[in-house]
mmCIF file of C-alpha atoms in Angstrom:
data_model
loop_
_atom_site.group_PDB
_atom_site.id
_atom_site.type_symbol
_atom_site.label_atom_id
_atom_site.label_comp_id
_atom_site.label_asym_id
_atom_site.label_seq_id
_atom_site.Cartn_x
_atom_site.Cartn_y
_atom_site.Cartn_z
ATOM 1 C CA MET A 25 33.275 154.040 161.331
ATOM 2 C CA ILE A 26 35.246 155.309 163.828
ATOM 3 C CA ASN A 27 33.347 156.641 167.547
ATOM 4 C CA GLN A 28 34.026 160.596 167.456
ATOM 5 C CA THR A 29 33.309 160.629 171.586
ATOM 6 C CA ILE A 30 35.616 158.424 171.762
ATOM 7 C CA LYS A 31 38.851 160.650 169.635
ATOM 8 C CA LEU A 32 37.076 163.159 172.047
ATOM 9 C CA ALA A 33 37.098 161.583 174.872
ATOM 10 C CA ILE A 34 40.865 160.085 174.519
ATOM 11 C CA GLN A 35 42.622 163.304 173.644
ATOM 12 C CA GLY A 36 41.041 165.208 177.186
ATOM 13 C CA HIS A 37 42.476 161.943 178.912
ATOM 14 C CA THR A 38 45.929 162.636 177.512
ATOM 15 C CA ASP A 39 47.474 164.063 180.844
ATOM 16 C CA GLU A 40 46.335 161.507 182.404
ATOM 17 C CA LEU A 41 47.556 158.833 180.249
ATOM 18 C CA ILE A 42 51.137 160.324 179.907
ATOM 19 C CA GLU A 43 51.049 160.551 184.031
ATOM 20 C CA ILE A 44 50.062 156.649 185.165
ATOM 21 C CA ARG A 45 52.764 155.486 181.897
ATOM 22 C CA ARG A 46 55.102 157.946 184.101
ATOM 23 C CA LYS A 47 54.199 156.199 187.104
ATOM 24 C CA ILE A 48 54.421 153.055 186.288
ATOM 25 C CA HIS A 49 57.835 153.186 184.383
ATOM 26 C CA SER A 50 59.501 154.809 187.428
ATOM 27 C CA GLU A 51 58.015 151.519 189.518
ATOM 28 C CA PRO A 52 59.197 148.317 187.002
ATOM 29 C CA GLU A 53 58.588 144.944 188.355
ATOM 30 C CA ILE A 54 59.169 142.076 186.151
ATOM 31 C CA SER A 55 57.670 138.714 184.912
ATOM 32 C CA TRP A 56 55.684 137.410 188.118
ATOM 33 C CA GLU A 57 56.485 140.240 189.811
ATOM 34 C CA GLU A 58 54.107 142.200 189.056
ATOM 35 C CA TYR A 59 52.490 143.129 192.355
ATOM 36 C CA LYS A 60 52.208 146.495 192.862
ATOM 37 C CA THR A 61 51.214 147.544 188.850
ATOM 38 C CA THR A 62 47.577 144.643 189.408
ATOM 39 C CA ASP A 63 47.312 146.520 192.298
ATOM 40 C CA TYR A 64 47.212 149.654 191.445
ATOM 41 C CA VAL A 65 45.264 148.347 187.741
ATOM 42 C CA TYR A 66 42.234 146.986 190.002
ATOM 43 C CA SER A 67 41.895 149.786 192.040
ATOM 44 C CA TYR A 68 41.342 152.376 189.040
ATOM 45 C CA LEU A 69 39.048 150.158 186.796
ATOM 46 C CA GLU A 70 37.335 149.069 190.431
ATOM 47 C CA ASN A 71 36.466 152.567 191.330
ATOM 48 C CA LEU A 72 35.130 153.303 187.648
ATOM 49 C CA GLY A 73 32.983 150.870 188.661
ATOM 50 C CA ILE A 74 34.496 148.209 185.840
ATOM 51 C CA GLN A 75 33.738 144.870 187.308
ATOM 52 C CA CYS A 76 37.519 143.061 187.894
ATOM 53 C CA ARG A 77 39.373 140.126 189.116
ATOM 54 C CA LYS A 78 42.743 139.875 190.181
ATOM 55 C CA THR A 79 44.385 136.939 187.879
ATOM 56 C CA ASP A 80 47.687 134.390 190.572
ATOM 57 C CA PRO A 81 49.350 135.135 191.231
ATOM 58 C CA THR A 82 49.352 138.649 188.910
ATOM 59 C CA GLY A 83 48.011 140.266 186.119
ATOM 60 C CA VAL A 84 44.031 141.487 186.034
ATOM 61 C CA ILE A 85 40.553 140.581 183.629
ATOM 62 C CA ALA A 86 38.012 142.959 182.884
ATOM 63 C CA GLU A 87 34.566 143.414 181.344
ATOM 64 C CA ILE A 88 32.881 146.864 180.164
ATOM 65 C CA LYS A 89 28.843 145.247 180.206
ATOM 66 C CA GLY A 90 27.677 147.069 177.299
ATOM 67 C CA GLY A 91 24.030 148.682 177.480
ATOM 68 C CA LYS A 92 23.328 146.552 174.140
ATOM 69 C CA PRO A 93 23.835 142.442 173.116
ATOM 70 C CA GLY A 94 25.889 141.850 170.933
ATOM 71 C CA LYS A 95 29.742 139.556 171.176
ATOM 72 C CA THR A 96 32.519 139.990 173.178
ATOM 73 C CA VAL A 97 36.036 141.372 172.155
ATOM 74 C CA ALA A 98 39.082 140.438 173.822
ATOM 75 C CA LEU A 99 41.504 143.570 174.092
ATOM 76 C CA ARG A 100 45.086 142.470 175.495
ATOM 77 C CA GLY A 101 48.411 144.870 177.714
ATOM 78 C CA ASP A 102 50.947 143.798 179.695
ATOM 79 C CA MET A 103 52.777 144.847 182.295
ATOM 80 C CA ASP A 104 56.272 143.613 182.946
ATOM 81 C CA ALA A 105 59.378 145.045 182.629
ATOM 82 C CA LEU A 106 63.040 143.973 182.140
ATOM 83 C CA SER A 107 66.174 142.990 183.901
ATOM 84 C CA VAL A 108 67.885 146.154 181.948
ATOM 85 C CA GLN A 109 69.558 148.338 183.633
ATOM 86 C CA GLU A 110 68.087 151.860 182.756
ATOM 87 C CA LEU A 111 70.423 154.378 181.155
ATOM 88 C CA ASN A 112 68.310 157.267 181.122
ATOM 89 C CA LYS A 113 68.753 158.828 184.521
ATOM 90 C CA ASP A 114 67.790 163.064 183.140
ATOM 91 C CA LEU A 115 64.707 161.302 183.111
ATOM 92 C CA SER A 116 62.709 162.101 185.833
ATOM 93 C CA TYR A 117 59.564 159.142 185.805
ATOM 94 C CA ALA A 118 63.322 156.909 185.646
ATOM 95 C CA SER A 119 63.121 153.551 187.036
ATOM 96 C CA LYS A 120 63.619 153.605 190.662
ATOM 97 C CA GLU A 121 64.712 149.741 191.286
ATOM 98 C CA ASP A 122 68.107 148.843 190.022
ATOM 99 C CA GLY A 123 68.417 147.359 186.911
ATOM 100 C CA LYS A 124 64.962 146.918 186.546
ATOM 101 C CA MET A 125 63.803 149.322 183.476
ATOM 102 C CA HIS A 126 60.554 149.291 181.299
ATOM 103 C CA ALA A 127 62.890 148.721 178.571
ATOM 104 C CA CYS A 128 59.776 146.998 175.979
ATOM 105 C CA GLY A 129 57.052 149.568 175.956
ATOM 106 C CA HIS A 130 54.466 147.790 178.650
ATOM 107 C CA ASP A 131 54.387 150.665 180.547
ATOM 108 C CA ALA A 132 52.456 152.022 177.511
ATOM 109 C CA HIS A 133 51.051 149.573 177.138
ATOM 110 C CA THR A 134 48.465 148.485 180.340
ATOM 111 C CA ALA A 135 48.415 152.678 180.088
ATOM 112 C CA MET A 136 46.276 153.292 177.337
ATOM 113 C CA LEU A 137 44.538 149.887 178.122
ATOM 114 C CA LEU A 138 43.693 151.906 180.915
ATOM 115 C CA VAL A 139 42.303 155.244 179.690
ATOM 116 C CA ALA A 140 40.471 152.506 176.601
ATOM 117 C CA ALA A 141 38.597 151.194 179.632
ATOM 118 C CA LYS A 142 37.926 154.299 180.736
ATOM 119 C CA THR A 143 36.535 155.477 177.866
ATOM 120 C CA LEU A 144 34.660 152.576 176.447
ATOM 121 C CA ASN A 145 33.317 152.830 180.198
ATOM 122 C CA GLU A 146 31.863 155.837 179.942
ATOM 123 C CA ILE A 147 29.643 155.166 176.653
ATOM 124 C CA LYS A 148 29.781 151.656 177.710
ATOM 125 C CA ASP A 149 25.313 152.024 177.525
ATOM 126 C CA ASP A 150 25.479 152.743 174.034
ATOM 127 C CA LEU A 151 28.649 149.188 173.344
ATOM 128 C CA PRO A 152 27.542 146.664 171.235
ATOM 129 C CA GLY A 153 28.343 143.995 173.464
ATOM 130 C CA ASN A 154 31.276 143.828 175.898
ATOM 131 C CA VAL A 155 34.834 144.593 176.559
ATOM 132 C CA ARG A 156 37.605 142.340 177.392
ATOM 133 C CA LEU A 157 40.473 144.217 178.881
ATOM 134 C CA LEU A 158 43.339 142.059 180.231
ATOM 135 C CA PHE A 159 46.210 143.417 181.977
ATOM 136 C CA GLN A 160 48.772 139.965 180.676
ATOM 137 C CA PRO A 161 51.358 139.884 183.666
ATOM 138 C CA ALA A 162 55.075 137.984 182.113
ATOM 139 C CA GLU A 163 54.880 138.418 178.905
ATOM 140 C CA GLU A 164 59.368 138.586 178.813
ATOM 141 C CA ILE A 165 58.553 135.038 179.373
ATOM 142 C CA ALA A 166 56.606 134.405 178.016
ATOM 143 C CA GLU A 167 54.309 132.850 180.459
ATOM 144 C CA GLY A 168 51.449 135.530 180.714
ATOM 145 C CA ALA A 169 48.817 134.311 178.477
ATOM 146 C CA LYS A 170 49.049 130.963 179.221
ATOM 147 C CA SER A 171 47.854 131.988 182.181
ATOM 148 C CA LEU A 172 45.282 134.161 182.130
ATOM 149 C CA VAL A 173 44.476 131.353 180.010
ATOM 150 C CA LYS A 174 43.827 128.465 182.335
ATOM 151 C CA GLN A 175 42.206 131.175 184.531
ATOM 152 C CA GLY A 176 39.069 131.718 182.252
ATOM 153 C CA ALA A 177 40.338 135.042 179.997
ATOM 154 C CA MET A 178 39.297 133.216 176.781
ATOM 155 C CA GLU A 179 36.121 131.907 177.971
ATOM 156 C CA GLY A 180 33.129 133.751 175.774
ATOM 157 C CA VAL A 181 35.839 135.828 173.183
ATOM 158 C CA ASP A 182 35.301 136.347 169.845
ATOM 159 C CA ASN A 183 38.211 138.223 169.037
ATOM 160 C CA VAL A 184 41.036 139.836 170.478
ATOM 161 C CA PHE A 185 43.825 142.168 169.807
ATOM 162 C CA GLY A 186 46.892 143.724 170.781
ATOM 163 C CA ILE A 187 49.133 146.928 170.753
ATOM 164 C CA HIS A 188 53.019 146.296 170.716
ATOM 165 C CA ILE A 189 54.286 150.209 171.065
ATOM 166 C CA TRP A 190 57.632 149.645 168.965
ATOM 167 C CA SER A 191 60.689 152.634 168.887
ATOM 168 C CA GLN A 192 61.872 151.542 164.844
ATOM 169 C CA ILE A 193 58.624 153.154 163.321
ATOM 170 C CA PRO A 194 58.181 157.161 163.066
ATOM 171 C CA THR A 195 55.882 157.624 165.311
ATOM 172 C CA GLY A 196 52.020 158.891 164.283
ATOM 173 C CA LYS A 197 53.090 155.366 162.027
ATOM 174 C CA VAL A 198 50.777 151.749 162.232
ATOM 175 C CA SER A 199 51.156 148.403 161.077
ATOM 176 C CA CYS A 200 49.164 145.657 160.968
ATOM 177 C CA SER A 201 49.458 143.008 157.902
ATOM 178 C CA PRO A 202 47.147 140.203 157.735
ATOM 179 C CA GLY A 203 49.557 137.092 158.600
ATOM 180 C CA PRO A 204 53.145 136.296 160.219
ATOM 181 C CA SER A 205 53.682 140.058 162.407
ATOM 182 C CA PHE A 206 55.648 138.154 165.495
ATOM 183 C CA ALA A 207 57.858 134.958 164.721
ATOM 184 C CA ALA A 208 57.763 131.995 166.966
ATOM 185 C CA ALA A 209 60.510 131.305 169.471
ATOM 186 C CA ASP A 210 61.682 128.852 171.079
ATOM 187 C CA ARG A 211 64.865 128.311 173.342
ATOM 188 C CA PHE A 212 67.152 125.172 173.201
ATOM 189 C CA ILE A 213 69.894 123.738 176.082
ATOM 190 C CA VAL A 214 72.375 121.649 174.781
ATOM 191 C CA THR A 215 74.717 120.193 177.486
ATOM 192 C CA PHE A 216 77.848 117.700 177.104
ATOM 193 C CA LYS A 217 79.332 115.523 179.287
ATOM 194 C CA GLY A 218 83.761 114.760 178.240
ATOM 195 C CA ARG A 219 86.009 113.973 180.299
ATOM 196 C CA GLY A 220 88.092 116.685 182.289
ATOM 197 C CA GLY A 221 91.638 116.889 183.288
ATOM 198 C CA LEU A 222 95.115 118.281 183.697
ATOM 199 C CA GLY A 223 95.483 121.323 181.070
ATOM 200 C CA ALA A 224 98.939 119.713 179.460
ATOM 201 C CA MET A 225 97.328 116.047 179.431
ATOM 202 C CA PRO A 226 94.917 116.268 176.377
ATOM 203 C CA HIS A 227 95.553 113.174 175.572
ATOM 204 C CA ASP A 228 93.884 111.753 178.053
ATOM 205 C CA CYS A 229 90.667 113.614 178.157
ATOM 206 C CA ILE A 230 87.453 114.551 176.213
ATOM 207 C CA ASP A 231 87.807 118.341 176.039
ATOM 208 C CA ALA A 232 84.552 119.537 176.358
ATOM 209 C CA ALA A 233 84.940 122.809 175.508
ATOM 210 C CA VAL A 234 86.515 121.666 171.841
ATOM 211 C CA ILE A 235 82.807 119.965 170.527
ATOM 212 C CA ALA A 236 81.217 122.884 172.297
ATOM 213 C CA SER A 237 82.654 124.819 169.713
ATOM 214 C CA SER A 238 82.526 122.631 167.552
ATOM 215 C CA PHE A 239 79.238 122.611 167.902
ATOM 216 C CA VAL A 240 78.385 126.045 167.593
ATOM 217 C CA MET A 241 80.165 126.707 164.720
ATOM 218 C CA ASN A 242 78.133 124.074 162.800
ATOM 219 C CA ILE A 243 75.045 123.871 163.906
ATOM 220 C CA GLN A 244 74.265 127.061 161.456
ATOM 221 C CA SER A 245 74.227 125.226 158.579
ATOM 222 C CA VAL A 246 70.970 123.514 159.979
ATOM 223 C CA ILE A 247 69.979 126.621 158.498
ATOM 224 C CA SER A 248 72.051 128.012 155.675
ATOM 225 C CA ARG A 249 71.852 123.920 154.332
ATOM 226 C CA THR A 250 68.538 122.383 155.290
ATOM 227 C CA ILE A 251 66.146 125.347 154.565
ATOM 228 C CA ASP A 252 64.218 126.478 152.282
ATOM 229 C CA PRO A 253 65.594 129.627 152.345
ATOM 230 C CA GLN A 254 63.137 131.697 150.687
ATOM 231 C CA GLU A 255 61.332 130.599 154.726
ATOM 232 C CA SER A 256 62.446 132.696 157.093
ATOM 233 C CA ALA A 257 64.551 130.671 160.108
ATOM 234 C CA VAL A 258 66.823 132.808 162.427
ATOM 235 C CA LEU A 259 69.577 130.563 165.731
ATOM 236 C CA THR A 260 71.098 132.420 168.058
ATOM 237 C CA VAL A 261 73.811 130.803 170.497
ATOM 238 C CA GLY A 262 73.989 133.751 172.862
ATOM 239 C CA LYS A 263 76.051 131.937 175.499
ATOM 240 C CA MET A 264 78.200 129.032 176.176
ATOM 241 C CA THR A 265 79.796 128.166 179.786
ATOM 242 C CA ALA A 266 82.834 125.980 179.503
ATOM 243 C CA GLY A 267 85.511 124.952 182.208
ATOM 244 C CA THR A 268 86.404 125.955 185.842
ATOM 245 C CA ARG A 269 90.210 127.213 185.573
ATOM 246 C CA PHE A 270 92.522 127.987 182.673
ATOM 247 C CA ASN A 271 94.838 125.157 182.962
ATOM 248 C CA VAL A 272 92.067 121.923 183.554
ATOM 249 C CA ILE A 273 90.332 120.708 180.027
ATOM 250 C CA ALA A 274 86.513 121.056 180.267
ATOM 251 C CA GLU A 275 85.129 118.326 181.371
ATOM 252 C CA ASN A 276 81.103 119.114 180.484
ATOM 253 C CA ALA A 277 79.889 122.627 178.856
ATOM 254 C CA GLU A 278 76.475 123.906 178.248
ATOM 255 C CA ILE A 279 75.147 126.281 175.430
ATOM 256 C CA GLU A 280 72.090 128.284 175.413
ATOM 257 C CA GLY A 281 70.287 129.627 172.246
ATOM 258 C CA THR A 282 66.918 130.440 170.615
ATOM 259 C CA ILE A 283 65.502 129.608 167.685
ATOM 260 C CA ARG A 284 62.730 132.314 165.406
ATOM 261 C CA CYS A 285 60.840 131.118 163.260
ATOM 262 C CA PHE A 286 57.042 131.558 161.651
ATOM 263 C CA ASN A 287 56.621 128.288 160.204
ATOM 264 C CA PRO A 288 55.751 125.250 162.739
ATOM 265 C CA ALA A 289 57.071 122.706 160.052
ATOM 266 C CA VAL A 290 60.742 124.403 159.570
ATOM 267 C CA GLN A 291 59.779 124.459 163.608
ATOM 268 C CA CYS A 292 59.936 121.085 164.531
ATOM 269 C CA HIS A 293 62.687 120.656 161.396
ATOM 270 C CA ILE A 294 65.333 122.492 163.281
ATOM 271 C CA GLU A 295 64.481 121.954 166.722
ATOM 272 C CA THR A 296 65.154 117.584 165.116
ATOM 273 C CA GLN A 297 68.350 119.239 163.147
ATOM 274 C CA ILE A 298 69.693 121.123 167.101
ATOM 275 C CA LYS A 299 69.435 116.681 168.544
ATOM 276 C CA THR A 300 71.290 115.050 165.745
ATOM 277 C CA PHE A 301 74.324 117.616 165.377
ATOM 278 C CA ALA A 302 73.995 117.787 169.511
ATOM 279 C CA ASP A 303 73.977 113.498 169.469
ATOM 280 C CA MET A 304 76.976 113.572 166.260
ATOM 281 C CA THR A 305 78.976 116.038 167.428
ATOM 282 C CA ALA A 306 79.414 114.692 171.107
ATOM 283 C CA ALA A 307 80.021 111.016 169.301
ATOM 284 C CA LEU A 308 82.784 111.508 167.764
ATOM 285 C CA TYR A 309 84.979 113.138 170.850
ATOM 286 C CA GLY A 310 84.072 109.999 172.119
ATOM 287 C CA ALA A 311 81.397 112.384 174.472
ATOM 288 C CA SER A 312 78.033 112.446 175.206
ATOM 289 C CA ALA A 313 75.522 115.546 174.975
ATOM 290 C CA LYS A 314 72.118 115.754 176.153
ATOM 291 C CA VAL A 315 69.455 118.842 174.079
ATOM 292 C CA ASN A 316 66.662 120.677 175.823
ATOM 293 C CA TYR A 317 64.804 121.733 173.374
ATOM 294 C CA ILE A 318 61.548 124.657 174.991
ATOM 295 C CA ARG A 319 59.301 125.201 173.386
ATOM 296 C CA GLY A 320 57.668 129.091 173.831
ATOM 297 C CA THR A 321 55.576 131.008 171.907
ATOM 298 C CA GLN A 322 54.300 130.618 168.635
ATOM 299 C CA ALA A 323 53.776 132.813 165.699
ATOM 300 C CA VAL A 324 51.369 135.723 166.490
ATOM 301 C CA LEU A 325 49.472 135.371 162.052
ATOM 302 C CA ASN A 326 46.709 138.302 161.854
ATOM 303 C CA GLU A 327 43.191 137.570 160.778
ATOM 304 C CA ALA A 328 42.234 138.568 157.491
ATOM 305 C CA SER A 329 39.148 140.814 158.868
ATOM 306 C CA SER A 330 40.061 141.716 162.022
ATOM 307 C CA ALA A 331 43.697 143.072 160.195
ATOM 308 C CA LYS A 332 41.338 144.864 157.813
ATOM 309 C CA LEU A 333 39.245 146.709 160.723
ATOM 310 C CA VAL A 334 42.418 148.285 162.567
ATOM 311 C CA GLN A 335 43.804 149.589 158.429
ATOM 312 C CA ASN A 336 39.904 150.956 157.958
ATOM 313 C CA ILE A 337 40.605 152.152 161.932
ATOM 314 C CA VAL A 338 43.813 154.560 161.676
ATOM 315 C CA SER A 339 43.032 155.508 157.899
ATOM 316 C CA GLU A 340 39.754 157.198 159.267
ATOM 317 C CA ALA A 341 41.251 157.858 162.943
ATOM 318 C CA PHE A 342 44.601 158.996 161.909
ATOM 319 C CA GLY A 343 45.198 159.181 157.874
ATOM 320 C CA VAL A 344 45.805 156.756 154.603
ATOM 321 C CA ASP A 345 48.981 157.915 155.112
ATOM 322 C CA LYS A 346 49.452 156.663 158.118
ATOM 323 C CA MET A 347 49.614 152.834 158.040
ATOM 324 C CA LEU A 348 52.207 151.301 157.141
ATOM 325 C CA GLU A 349 53.407 147.202 156.041
ATOM 326 C CA GLU A 350 55.849 146.719 158.530
ATOM 327 C CA LYS A 351 57.450 143.436 157.507
ATOM 328 C CA PRO A 352 57.662 140.481 160.141
ATOM 329 C CA THR A 353 59.840 140.635 162.983
ATOM 330 C CA MET A 354 61.847 137.305 164.316
ATOM 331 C CA GLY A 355 60.983 138.710 167.628
ATOM 332 C CA GLY A 356 58.441 136.098 170.131
ATOM 333 C CA GLU A 357 55.285 137.420 171.386
ATOM 334 C CA ASP A 358 52.724 135.304 173.611
ATOM 335 C CA PHE A 359 49.478 137.570 172.352
ATOM 336 C CA SER A 360 49.279 133.674 170.016
ATOM 337 C CA VAL A 361 48.561 132.647 172.548
ATOM 338 C CA TYR A 362 45.048 134.496 172.479
ATOM 339 C CA LEU A 363 45.283 134.080 168.668
ATOM 340 C CA GLU A 364 45.566 129.963 169.045
ATOM 341 C CA ASN A 365 41.897 130.856 170.744
ATOM 342 C CA VAL A 366 39.649 133.056 168.425
ATOM 343 C CA PRO A 367 40.499 135.641 165.596
ATOM 344 C CA GLY A 368 42.460 138.408 166.532
ATOM 345 C CA ALA A 369 45.087 140.787 165.295
ATOM 346 C CA PHE A 370 48.258 141.924 166.609
ATOM 347 C CA SER A 371 48.915 145.526 166.099
ATOM 348 C CA LEU A 372 52.940 148.293 165.917
ATOM 349 C CA VAL A 373 52.123 151.461 166.801
ATOM 350 C CA GLY A 374 55.149 154.210 166.176
ATOM 351 C CA CYS A 375 56.193 155.319 169.026
ATOM 352 C CA GLY A 376 60.433 156.295 167.651
ATOM 353 C CA ASN A 377 61.636 159.309 166.903
ATOM 354 C CA SER A 378 65.041 160.284 166.488
ATOM 355 C CA ALA A 379 64.605 164.571 168.089
ATOM 356 C CA LYS A 380 63.483 163.107 171.488
ATOM 357 C CA ASP A 381 66.003 160.114 170.998
ATOM 358 C CA THR A 382 63.077 157.701 171.650
ATOM 359 C CA GLN A 383 64.900 155.051 168.584
ATOM 360 C CA TRP A 384 66.573 153.348 170.996
ATOM 361 C CA SER A 385 65.729 149.360 170.294
ATOM 362 C CA HIS A 386 63.791 148.026 172.941
ATOM 363 C CA HIS A 387 65.926 145.789 176.247
ATOM 364 C CA HIS A 388 68.271 148.848 175.076
ATOM 365 C CA GLY A 389 69.220 150.961 178.573
ATOM 366 C CA LEU A 390 67.696 153.433 176.060
ATOM 367 C CA PHE A 391 64.973 152.791 175.691
ATOM 368 C CA ASN A 392 61.861 155.341 175.709
ATOM 369 C CA ILE A 393 58.927 156.168 174.040
ATOM 370 C CA ASP A 394 57.216 159.639 171.795
ATOM 371 C CA GLU A 395 54.927 160.363 173.981
ATOM 372 C CA ASP A 396 52.678 161.192 171.566
ATOM 373 C CA ALA A 397 52.244 157.897 170.450
ATOM 374 C CA LEU A 398 50.358 156.602 173.710
ATOM 375 C CA ILE A 399 47.349 159.560 172.756
ATOM 376 C CA ILE A 400 47.404 156.973 169.275
ATOM 377 C CA GLY A 401 47.776 153.340 170.231
ATOM 378 C CA ALA A 402 44.849 154.359 173.805
ATOM 379 C CA GLU A 403 42.675 155.263 170.442
ATOM 380 C CA LEU A 404 43.380 152.624 168.687
ATOM 381 C CA TYR A 405 42.560 150.232 171.329
ATOM 382 C CA ALA A 406 39.289 152.294 172.753
ATOM 383 C CA GLN A 407 38.244 152.262 168.285
ATOM 384 C CA TYR A 408 38.950 148.235 167.078
ATOM 385 C CA ALA A 409 36.833 147.359 170.610
ATOM 386 C CA TRP A 410 33.563 150.182 168.954
ATOM 387 C CA GLY A 411 34.103 149.734 165.465
ATOM 388 C CA TYR A 412 34.089 144.881 165.789
ATOM 389 C CA LEU A 413 31.006 145.039 168.331
ATOM 390 C CA LYS A 414 29.145 147.704 165.511
ATOM 391 C CA SER A 415 30.167 145.004 162.641
ATOM 392 C CA THR A 416 29.330 141.953 163.921
#
């Protein structure tokens, strides 16, 4: 199944692969600000003679036309960084942008997909079909995939594949199981309005801080007491703002949080319950509540035959022992947007190695990757495209 020419070519591009990743890592750009990264990707592909176009405002869609007729498979790599301070100060390629960092591995995704594109372009005459390349912006705010789809990313595409570097998996291991991979991820904002006043006269006031605190303490019962225990769901209140001064009773309070689950019915249930709890809590104290529930990403659900293709490729290309069955994560991923259009799969490629200090959690200031994982990810991208096109 695997193409030995691809394997040898990827190995030959190892130094370039690391160089590209380090360049992008040192020049992080957050969501919708990936202008330099977009220009770099576009120029790299254009120099290879690959047909490509920039998307608005950032991002690149490209296509490698195979020499033989066939279907079209899309490969996606995201490009945006995070508003996180880099703590790896001793790295030669540490972030040059204060307060911005590739703390999730998207620098690796972009580098791996560029080198995979270079390799596939070298064998394009043998490709039985086409390879669409999606260099996506704004994954971290769950807006980039929707934007690319609106700009034609999935037109004529039959299957889609994506990779996420994963520090919770040892370097060399790969996971891609059929079914749920990443959870649906929503956001909610609850605003309570009471009546402020002098802290010494609470009887004349309606304390929004107390109301918000009551809501936070009770809302977890939505998960623990209204949802089937066999269903997975998480409700997190991450931010609460109330009051303006130590001796003034708060008139307003605002709570922000996130919901993670896999079942759309559970997702709808939680949304309804948050609104019910907010209204009832406010009414109990004589206040009012407003809920803004923001749908983010849907769950990433790997299509069975696509996931099986990944497993077969990993077993043959890297060894049967390299395939790992990682449990679904409650993390969110807007790769789900592509899967709403066509079948496909999303794979985790391990980059965790305590000997190289790359075991840190994603979004942490010390996050880094074991660069030995880059060659695995780049080859997996290219071999998936080859394997899918050859099997259809």
